[in-house]
Amino acid sequence: MILFWAALLAVTISLYVLLDGFDLGVGILFAFADEPNRRKMLSAISPVWDGNETWLVVTGTAMFGAFPAAYAALLSAFYLPLVLMLCALILRGVAFEFRYKSLGFRWFWDLGFVGGSFVATFVQGMTVGALVEGLPMKDGHYIGGTLGWFSPFAALCGLGLVLGYSLLGASWLVRKCEGPIRERAYRWLPVLTVGVLAFLACAFVAALAMHLDLMNRWLERPYLLVFPLIGAFSAYGLLKSAKQRNDLAPFRYSALIFMAAFGTLACSFWPFMIPFALTVEQAASPPASLAFMFWGAGLFVMPLTLIYTLLVYRLFRGKVADAHYE
């Protein structure tokens, strides 16, 4: 049952990263578009953006119920950045709805939409970077203080995720839009792809220079090299598809790059929930609690949420053309 909930948590995290990642990326790229194109960008994400954030709630709920020790430790460590992220997501949602109702202050809501998207993305990246670098933990409890999670490496990872989500956003715009915004997104794709690859290279070199414990996993588990190969193949396919103007392929390749990076982290962390302080078994709820959750959340809520997500994306498939968000 522990493995079931660990796998389910991995699925919810990956779905959140991919789905909310592209609409946060569109929000970041929103800063580089004019008003007509901004309307099309919002039209490309308006049917799905709020549903995408459902997976963040599902991830938090699953961790709270199935792995309470990890939930408590992570919330203690990242309380300040997580509150900042939630405030940014709230501002982003309000700005999304208000910008067309406020003509005189539309610039303010546009700034809120861009800023909220950037801050939420940056915080998520810093969180991952702090976990990779290692949190100050003792006996399964966080002891690092208010800013114990912050470091230059974590900030580098925050910027890297900004580039990554922007790549997902540009790929989504290519998939959903026509006209000038599609052509602009195609011009963004090579730049962002190279930027993401440069970040991954810099992060790898920095991790080696810092002698992070996580890097020992590359020696213990040579199969981890498969994931960088998948990422490199995906980057090549993305650049080639952008050159050929294949609208559907870039998002698939961008998603594959993210899945390769996620697979690298997941296999490097295992069997730790918080490396190298708290294992999955140590963080898990009692077997009776996990079994009780399975019959409700695991057997009904999760599948229904996934089915709903698939139906929404199928219903709103295709190009937005010249439609405008209202």
Coordinates of C-alpha atoms in Angstrom, one line a residue:
M1 CA 0.0 0.0 0.0
I2 CA 2.9 2.4 0.7
L3 CA 4.2 1.8 -2.9
F4 CA 0.7 2.5 -4.3
W5 CA 0.5 5.9 -2.5
A6 CA 4.1 6.8 -3.4
A7 CA 3.4 6.0 -7.1
L8 CA 0.1 8.0 -6.9
L9 CA 2.0 10.9 -5.4
A10 CA 4.5 10.8 -8.2
V11 CA 1.7 10.8 -10.8
T12 CA -0.1 13.8 -9.2
I13 CA 3.1 15.8 -9.0
S14 CA 4.0 15.1 -12.6
L15 CA 0.5 16.0 -13.8
Y16 CA 0.6 19.3 -11.9
V17 CA 4.1 20.2 -13.3
L18 CA 3.0 19.5 -16.9
L19 CA -0.5 21.0 -16.7
D20 CA -0.1 24.0 -14.5
G21 CA 3.4 24.3 -15.8
F22 CA 2.3 25.3 -19.3
D23 CA -0.3 27.9 -18.1
L24 CA 2.2 29.4 -15.7
G25 CA 4.6 29.5 -18.7
V26 CA 2.0 31.3 -20.8
G27 CA 1.6 33.8 -17.9
I28 CA 5.4 34.4 -17.9
L29 CA 5.4 34.9 -21.7
F30 CA 2.4 37.2 -21.3
A31 CA 4.9 40.0 -20.6
F32 CA 6.3 39.9 -24.1
A33 CA 3.0 40.2 -26.0
D34 CA 0.7 43.0 -27.1
E35 CA -3.0 43.3 -26.2
P36 CA -4.5 41.4 -29.2
N37 CA -2.1 38.6 -28.7
R38 CA -2.6 38.6 -25.0
R39 CA -6.3 37.9 -25.6
K40 CA -5.4 34.9 -27.7
M41 CA -2.9 33.7 -25.0
L42 CA -5.7 33.8 -22.4
S43 CA -8.1 32.1 -24.8
A44 CA -5.5 29.2 -25.1
I45 CA -5.6 28.5 -21.4
S46 CA -8.9 29.9 -20.1
P47 CA -10.9 26.5 -20.3
V48 CA -8.3 24.6 -18.3
W49 CA -6.1 26.8 -16.1
D50 CA -8.1 26.6 -12.9
G51 CA -8.6 22.8 -13.3
N52 CA -4.9 22.4 -13.7
E53 CA -4.3 23.8 -10.2
T54 CA -6.5 21.0 -8.8
W55 CA -3.5 18.7 -9.0
L56 CA -1.6 20.9 -6.6
V57 CA -4.4 20.5 -4.1
V58 CA -4.6 16.7 -4.8
T59 CA -0.8 16.4 -4.2
G60 CA -0.9 18.3 -0.9
T61 CA -3.9 16.3 0.3
A62 CA -2.3 12.9 -0.7
M63 CA 0.9 13.8 1.1
F64 CA -1.0 15.0 4.2
G65 CA -2.9 11.8 4.4
A66 CA -0.4 9.2 3.2
F67 CA 2.9 10.7 4.3
P68 CA 2.2 13.1 7.2
A69 CA 5.8 13.1 8.5
A70 CA 7.1 14.3 5.1
Y71 CA 4.2 16.8 4.9
A72 CA 5.1 18.2 8.4
A73 CA 8.8 18.5 7.6
L74 CA 8.4 20.1 4.2
L75 CA 5.8 22.6 5.5
S76 CA 8.1 23.5 8.4
A77 CA 11.0 24.1 6.0
F78 CA 9.1 25.8 3.2
Y79 CA 6.4 27.6 5.1
L80 CA 7.5 31.1 3.9
P81 CA 8.0 30.3 0.2
L82 CA 4.8 28.2 0.1
V83 CA 2.7 31.0 1.5
L84 CA 4.4 33.3 -1.1
M85 CA 3.6 30.8 -3.8
L86 CA -0.1 30.6 -2.8
C87 CA -0.4 34.4 -2.6
A88 CA 1.1 34.6 -6.1
L89 CA -1.4 32.0 -7.4
I90 CA -4.3 33.9 -5.8
L91 CA -3.1 37.2 -7.4
R92 CA -2.7 35.5 -10.7
G93 CA -6.2 34.1 -10.6
V94 CA -7.7 37.4 -9.6
A95 CA -5.8 39.2 -12.3
F96 CA -7.0 36.7 -14.9
E97 CA -10.6 37.5 -14.1
F98 CA -10.3 41.2 -13.4
R99 CA -8.2 42.5 -16.3
Y100 CA -11.1 42.7 -18.7
K101 CA -13.4 44.4 -16.2
S102 CA -10.9 47.2 -15.4
L103 CA -10.0 49.3 -18.4
G104 CA -8.1 52.0 -16.5
F105 CA -6.0 49.6 -14.4
R106 CA -5.6 46.8 -16.9
W107 CA -1.8 47.4 -16.7
F108 CA -2.0 46.6 -13.0
W109 CA -3.8 43.3 -13.5
D110 CA -1.5 42.4 -16.4
L111 CA 1.5 43.0 -14.1
G112 CA -0.2 40.8 -11.4
F113 CA -0.8 38.0 -13.9
V114 CA 2.8 38.0 -15.1
G115 CA 4.3 38.6 -11.6
G116 CA 2.1 35.9 -10.0
S117 CA 3.1 33.4 -12.7
F118 CA 6.8 34.2 -12.3
V119 CA 6.8 34.1 -8.5
A120 CA 4.9 30.8 -8.2
T121 CA 7.2 29.2 -10.8
F122 CA 10.4 30.5 -9.1
V123 CA 9.3 29.3 -5.7
Q124 CA 8.5 25.8 -7.0
G125 CA 12.0 25.7 -8.7
M126 CA 13.7 26.8 -5.5
T127 CA 11.9 24.2 -3.5
V128 CA 13.2 21.4 -5.8
G129 CA 16.7 22.9 -5.7
A130 CA 16.7 23.0 -1.9
L131 CA 15.6 19.3 -1.8
V132 CA 18.4 18.4 -4.2
E133 CA 20.9 20.3 -2.2
G134 CA 19.6 18.8 1.1
L135 CA 17.7 20.3 3.9
P136 CA 19.1 20.6 7.4
M137 CA 17.3 17.8 9.2
K138 CA 17.6 15.9 12.5
D139 CA 15.6 12.9 13.5
G140 CA 13.1 13.5 10.7
H141 CA 12.6 17.2 11.7
Y142 CA 13.6 20.3 10.0
I143 CA 16.1 22.4 12.0
G144 CA 17.2 25.0 9.4
G145 CA 15.3 28.0 10.5
T146 CA 13.2 30.4 8.4
L147 CA 15.7 30.7 5.5
G148 CA 17.5 27.4 5.9
W149 CA 16.2 26.3 2.5
F150 CA 17.6 29.2 0.6
S151 CA 20.9 29.0 -1.3
P152 CA 22.4 30.2 -4.7
F153 CA 21.8 26.7 -6.0
A154 CA 18.1 26.8 -5.1
A155 CA 17.8 30.2 -6.7
L156 CA 19.5 28.8 -9.9
C157 CA 16.9 26.0 -9.9
G158 CA 14.1 28.6 -9.5
L159 CA 15.4 30.4 -12.7
G160 CA 15.7 27.1 -14.4
L161 CA 12.1 26.2 -13.8
V162 CA 11.0 29.7 -15.1
L163 CA 12.8 28.8 -18.4
G164 CA 11.2 25.3 -18.3
Y165 CA 7.7 26.4 -17.8
S166 CA 8.1 29.1 -20.4
L167 CA 9.2 26.4 -22.8
L168 CA 6.0 24.5 -22.0
G169 CA 4.0 27.6 -22.4
A170 CA 5.4 28.4 -25.8
S171 CA 4.8 24.8 -26.9
W172 CA 1.2 25.1 -25.8
L173 CA 0.7 28.4 -27.7
V174 CA 2.1 26.7 -30.8
R175 CA -0.4 23.9 -30.3
K176 CA -3.5 26.1 -29.6
C177 CA -3.0 29.4 -31.5
E178 CA -2.9 30.7 -35.0
G179 CA -1.5 33.9 -36.5
P180 CA 1.2 36.2 -35.1
I181 CA 1.2 34.7 -31.6
R182 CA 1.9 31.2 -33.1
E183 CA 4.8 32.6 -35.1
R184 CA 6.2 34.4 -32.1
A185 CA 5.9 31.2 -30.0
Y186 CA 7.9 29.4 -32.7
R187 CA 10.6 32.0 -32.4
W188 CA 10.7 31.5 -28.6
L189 CA 11.0 27.7 -28.8
P190 CA 14.7 27.4 -29.9
V191 CA 15.8 30.1 -27.5
L192 CA 14.0 28.6 -24.5
T193 CA 15.1 25.0 -25.5
V194 CA 18.8 26.1 -25.5
G195 CA 18.2 28.0 -22.2
V196 CA 16.8 24.9 -20.5
L197 CA 19.6 22.8 -21.7
A198 CA 22.1 25.4 -20.5
F199 CA 20.5 25.4 -17.1
L200 CA 20.6 21.6 -16.8
A201 CA 24.3 21.6 -17.7
C202 CA 25.0 24.4 -15.2
A203 CA 23.0 22.7 -12.4
F204 CA 24.8 19.4 -13.1
V205 CA 28.2 21.1 -13.0
A206 CA 27.3 23.0 -9.8
A207 CA 26.1 19.8 -8.1
L208 CA 29.4 18.1 -8.9
A209 CA 31.4 21.1 -7.7
M210 CA 29.4 21.2 -4.4
H211 CA 29.9 17.4 -3.9
L212 CA 26.2 16.9 -3.3
D213 CA 25.3 13.6 -1.8
L214 CA 22.6 13.1 -4.5
M215 CA 25.3 12.9 -7.1
N216 CA 26.6 9.6 -5.6
R217 CA 23.4 8.0 -7.0
W218 CA 24.8 8.4 -10.5
L219 CA 27.6 6.0 -9.5
E220 CA 25.4 3.6 -7.7
R221 CA 22.6 3.6 -10.3
P222 CA 24.1 3.9 -13.9
Y223 CA 20.7 3.5 -15.4
L224 CA 20.0 7.1 -14.4
L225 CA 22.0 8.0 -17.6
V226 CA 18.9 6.9 -19.6
F227 CA 17.0 10.0 -18.5
P228 CA 19.5 12.6 -19.8
L229 CA 19.6 10.6 -23.1
I230 CA 15.8 10.8 -23.3
G231 CA 16.0 14.6 -22.6
A232 CA 18.6 15.1 -25.3
F233 CA 16.6 13.2 -27.8
S234 CA 13.5 15.2 -26.9
A235 CA 15.3 18.5 -27.2
Y236 CA 16.5 17.5 -30.7
G237 CA 13.0 16.5 -31.6
L238 CA 11.6 19.7 -30.3
L239 CA 14.1 21.9 -32.3
K240 CA 13.4 19.8 -35.4
S241 CA 9.6 20.0 -35.1
A242 CA 9.8 23.8 -34.5
K243 CA 11.8 24.1 -37.7
Q244 CA 9.3 22.0 -39.6
R245 CA 6.3 23.9 -38.1
N246 CA 4.7 20.8 -36.6
D247 CA 2.2 22.3 -34.2
L248 CA 1.5 19.2 -32.1
A249 CA 5.0 17.9 -31.6
P250 CA 6.7 20.7 -29.6
F251 CA 4.5 20.2 -26.5
R252 CA 5.0 16.5 -26.6
Y253 CA 8.7 16.8 -26.7
S254 CA 8.7 19.5 -24.0
A255 CA 6.6 17.3 -21.8
L256 CA 9.1 14.4 -22.4
I257 CA 12.0 16.7 -21.3
F258 CA 10.2 17.4 -18.0
M259 CA 9.3 13.7 -17.5
A260 CA 13.0 12.8 -18.0
A261 CA 14.0 15.4 -15.4
F262 CA 11.3 14.2 -13.0
G263 CA 12.3 10.6 -13.5
T264 CA 15.9 11.5 -12.7
L265 CA 14.9 13.1 -9.5
A266 CA 12.5 10.4 -8.5
C267 CA 15.0 7.6 -9.1
S268 CA 17.7 9.6 -7.4
F269 CA 15.6 10.3 -4.3
W270 CA 14.2 6.8 -3.9
P271 CA 13.7 5.4 -1.2
F272 CA 13.9 8.8 0.5
M273 CA 11.0 11.2 0.6
I274 CA 13.3 13.9 1.8
P275 CA 16.9 13.1 0.8
F276 CA 18.7 11.8 2.8
A277 CA 16.8 12.2 6.0
L278 CA 13.3 10.6 5.7
T279 CA 12.5 7.5 3.8
V280 CA 9.1 6.7 2.3
E281 CA 8.4 4.0 4.9
Q282 CA 9.3 6.4 7.8
A283 CA 7.1 9.1 6.4
A284 CA 4.1 6.9 5.7
S285 CA 0.9 6.7 7.7
P286 CA 0.0 3.4 9.5
P287 CA -1.2 0.6 7.1
A288 CA -4.7 0.9 8.4
S289 CA -4.9 4.6 7.5
L290 CA -3.4 4.0 4.0
A291 CA -6.0 1.2 3.4
F292 CA -8.8 3.4 4.6
M293 CA -7.8 6.2 2.2
F294 CA -7.5 3.7 -0.7
W295 CA -11.2 2.9 -0.7
G296 CA -12.2 6.5 -0.9
A297 CA -9.5 8.7 -2.4
G298 CA -7.5 6.0 -4.2
L299 CA -10.3 4.0 -5.8
F300 CA -12.8 6.8 -6.6
V301 CA -11.6 10.4 -6.2
M302 CA -8.3 10.1 -8.0
P303 CA -9.7 8.2 -11.1
L304 CA -12.7 10.5 -11.3
T305 CA -10.4 13.6 -11.2
L306 CA -8.2 12.1 -13.9
I307 CA -11.2 11.2 -16.1
Y308 CA -12.6 14.7 -15.7
T309 CA -9.3 16.2 -16.7
L310 CA -9.1 14.0 -19.8
L311 CA -12.7 14.9 -20.8
V312 CA -12.0 18.7 -20.4
Y313 CA -8.9 18.5 -22.6
R314 CA -10.7 16.5 -25.2
L315 CA -13.7 18.8 -25.2
F316 CA -11.5 21.9 -25.7
R317 CA -9.1 20.3 -28.1
G318 CA -8.1 22.2 -31.3
K319 CA -7.1 25.7 -32.1
V320 CA -8.5 28.8 -30.5
A321 CA -8.2 30.6 -33.9
D322 CA -9.4 34.2 -33.5
A323 CA -11.6 33.6 -30.5
H324 CA -11.1 36.0 -27.6
Y325 CA -11.3 35.4 -23.9
E326 CA -14.1 37.4 -22.4

